[in-house]
Each structure stands twice: as C-alpha cells, then as structure tokens.
Amino acid sequence: MATTEASSPSLSQKLRGLSGEVVKFGLVGLSGVVVNFAVFWVCLNGLGLASLRSNIAATLIAIATNYLGYRYWLYRDRDAASRKREITLFLVYSGIGMLIETGVLGFSVYVLGLDSHYEQLGAKVAGLAVATVFRFFSYRTWVFKALPEPVAQEASGTGGTGGASGQELAAQAELMLAAEQIRYAKAE
C-alpha cells in the first residue's frame, strides 16, 4: 500500500515567498514613508506645529495611504470577508506603531535634548525603523490573514496524487462560509 504525504513547500520556497512579501511590504511602506516625511516636514516648518503633533498628523495620513496599498496590492489575495475586523486591527496595530515612532521622537527631543529639525528628522527615522518591524509582523500575522490552504487527503492503496476532490473542497468552502457567518452574527 503506497501512500503519499501532502506536499508542503520547502523552507527555501517559503523564504522566497516571504522575501517577495517583504519587498512588496517595503514598496508600500516606502510610499508611506515619503508621505509621512513630506507631511512631517510641512507641519514642522510650514505650519510651525510642534514635533510630536507634526509626527502624529504625518503618521495618520501615511497610515491611510498604506492601508490602501496593503489591502489592494500586497494582501489582495488574503481573506477580506470581515473588513470591519481587518480595519479595526489595522488601526490598532498602526496606532501602536505610531506610539513607538512618537515615543522615540519624544525621547530624543525631551530627554536627549536633540531639538534641531534635522535631529528630529533623524529620531523620526529611528522610530520609524522600529515601528516598521513591528507593523510588518503584526499586519501579516493578525490583520491580513492568509486564506487556509485546502487540506490534501492521502490516497489510499493506489499511490495517487493525494489531492482533495471537488466535493471535499466544496465542503471545506461551505465550512469556511458558515464560520464567517457565525463570526459576523456575533459581531453584530
């Protein structure tokens, strides 16, 4: 009796997939950084706002532009059935990232006394770097969850391919839909 195991991607395939995700995350993030720093600089120099207020305003605008890039480009193939949950979690983790970034900036200005505009810009870069690592793992783990992979059944006795039949896939899809309906009903 020959049986085959369900094929799972090798470590190198997983790392290649992750590296592509990191590159796309970086591109969306880079566009957010450009927006963030442009708004920060305008608020700080053009509007004369304090550094922490400038940082919060700039980060909020960048969060909005990043969500669009993540949802509609990077994670477009991820589960979008519960957008309310997704947006809520995105805002929570983005807010925590903003607190990390603003905390580093505030520490450098008010504790270390680095208060020139260029020193504040440097502190913003450091805070943004730490917050970006936090956001990457938070978004991919909790916000933009991957759709579950279909479960491959072992072929028994024939040495077949071990793939799931159409009926099994339909049953899995129905279970996923029922679970989403239950979650949606509880949320209301």
XYZ file of C-alpha atoms in Angstrom:
188
model
C 0.000 0.000 0.000
C 1.621 3.201 -1.152
C 0.705 6.480 0.462
C 1.895 9.939 -0.295
C 2.181 12.838 2.067
C 0.550 16.126 1.328
C 3.099 18.271 -0.431
C 4.167 21.255 1.559
C 6.500 23.963 0.385
C 10.158 23.568 1.258
C 11.946 26.044 3.506
C 13.606 27.703 0.513
C 10.208 28.125 -1.194
C 8.758 29.655 1.981
C 11.708 32.051 2.278
C 11.386 33.045 -1.389
C 7.694 33.772 -0.839
C 8.469 35.734 2.312
C 11.194 37.732 0.580
C 8.738 38.725 -2.166
C 6.263 39.760 0.510
C 8.965 41.772 2.293
C 9.847 43.574 -0.956
C 6.210 44.480 -1.644
C 5.717 45.485 2.006
C 8.790 47.686 1.628
C 7.474 49.353 -1.523
C 4.120 50.166 0.057
C 5.920 51.239 3.207
C 8.337 53.400 1.211
C 5.438 55.270 -0.353
C 4.040 55.743 3.165
C 7.431 56.977 4.374
C 7.537 59.561 1.593
C 4.049 60.766 2.552
C 4.948 60.637 6.257
C 8.148 62.670 5.937
C 6.660 65.173 3.495
C 3.703 65.895 5.769
C 6.001 65.943 8.838
C 8.299 68.478 7.223
C 5.408 70.684 6.078
C 3.781 70.578 9.522
C 7.064 71.263 11.297
C 8.409 74.015 9.038
C 5.451 75.329 7.064
C 2.747 75.235 9.730
C 5.003 75.608 12.746
C 3.489 72.705 14.685
C 5.446 71.082 17.498
C 7.416 67.974 16.557
C 5.117 65.454 18.253
C 1.969 66.961 16.751
C 3.638 67.061 13.349
C 4.616 63.413 13.732
C 1.109 62.312 14.708
C -0.512 64.194 11.815
C 2.018 62.831 9.315
C 1.707 59.272 10.585
C -2.100 59.299 10.462
C -2.066 60.394 6.828
C 0.572 57.770 5.973
C -1.486 55.071 7.733
C -4.425 55.828 5.451
C -2.338 55.627 2.280
C -0.589 52.447 3.459
C -3.865 50.655 4.149
C -4.888 51.142 0.533
C -1.578 49.728 -0.709
C -1.608 46.758 1.640
C -5.255 45.807 1.088
C -5.470 46.313 -2.673
C -1.958 45.353 -3.791
C 0.130 43.347 -1.321
C -2.551 41.396 0.531
C -5.279 41.443 -2.134
C -5.401 37.630 -2.137
C -5.881 37.411 1.621
C -9.156 36.880 3.435
C -11.257 40.021 3.064
C -14.525 38.559 4.363
C -14.532 40.595 7.545
C -13.388 44.084 6.583
C -14.629 45.651 9.821
C -12.332 43.368 11.826
C -9.465 43.962 9.399
C -9.717 47.746 9.504
C -10.062 47.748 13.286
C -6.958 45.606 13.734
C -5.057 47.636 11.126
C -5.822 50.837 13.002
C -4.915 49.310 16.372
C -1.540 47.973 15.196
C -0.857 51.136 13.195
C -1.632 53.164 16.323
C 0.819 51.091 18.352
C 3.400 51.655 15.624
C 2.679 55.382 15.783
C 3.208 55.317 19.565
C 6.556 53.563 19.082
C 7.625 56.122 16.489
C 6.397 59.106 18.507
C 7.951 57.690 21.687
C 11.393 57.521 20.087
C 10.973 61.073 18.758
C 9.750 62.386 22.119
C 12.610 60.658 23.950
C 15.187 62.205 21.640
C 13.690 65.698 21.888
C 12.672 65.880 25.550
C 15.200 63.567 27.225
C 18.252 63.771 24.980
C 17.670 67.417 24.019
C 18.036 66.818 20.274
C 15.721 69.582 19.127
C 17.020 70.868 15.788
C 14.818 69.979 12.869
C 17.451 67.661 11.398
C 17.961 65.884 14.726
C 14.199 65.438 14.972
C 14.194 64.036 11.448
C 16.916 61.549 12.460
C 14.921 60.490 15.524
C 11.859 60.060 13.329
C 13.858 57.737 11.042
C 14.971 55.629 14.031
C 11.443 55.433 15.440
C 10.010 54.585 12.050
C 12.502 51.736 11.604
C 11.499 50.112 14.902
C 7.789 50.665 14.230
C 8.095 49.196 10.714
C 9.397 45.871 12.005
C 6.512 45.744 14.494
C 3.957 46.612 11.802
C 5.235 44.038 9.311
C 4.818 41.117 11.685
C 1.530 42.433 13.085
C -0.093 43.038 9.710
C 0.890 39.715 8.167
C 0.048 37.723 11.301
C -3.175 39.277 12.578
C -4.578 41.839 10.160
C -4.287 40.395 6.642
C -4.701 36.726 7.462
C -3.964 34.177 4.759
C -6.803 32.041 3.497
C -6.497 28.481 4.765
C -4.897 26.032 2.373
C -7.116 23.171 1.181
C -6.385 20.016 3.127
C -4.888 17.347 0.894
C -6.068 13.827 1.665
C -3.721 10.855 1.455
C -4.517 8.475 -1.379
C -5.140 5.042 -0.032
C -3.924 1.967 -1.834
C -3.419 3.457 -5.278
C -0.346 5.613 -4.883
C -2.332 8.551 -6.265
C -1.564 12.212 -6.059
C -3.134 12.810 -2.670
C -5.196 15.826 -3.800
C -8.591 16.722 -2.403
C -11.619 16.040 -4.592
C -14.034 18.700 -5.727
C -16.615 17.560 -3.191
C -14.087 17.820 -0.360
C -13.083 21.321 -1.445
C -16.735 22.373 -1.661
C -17.340 21.014 1.845
C -14.337 22.980 3.142
C -15.591 26.148 1.456
C -19.040 25.691 2.991
C -17.479 25.245 6.428
C -15.414 28.422 5.976
C -18.520 30.376 4.922
C -20.518 29.041 7.870
C -17.730 30.033 10.258
C -17.627 33.559 8.782
C -21.415 33.881 9.110
C -21.210 32.859 12.765
C -18.397 35.358 13.423
C -20.325 38.071 11.613
C -23.500 37.337 13.581
C -21.581 37.531 16.888
C -20.058 40.876 15.879
C -23.460 42.446 15.329
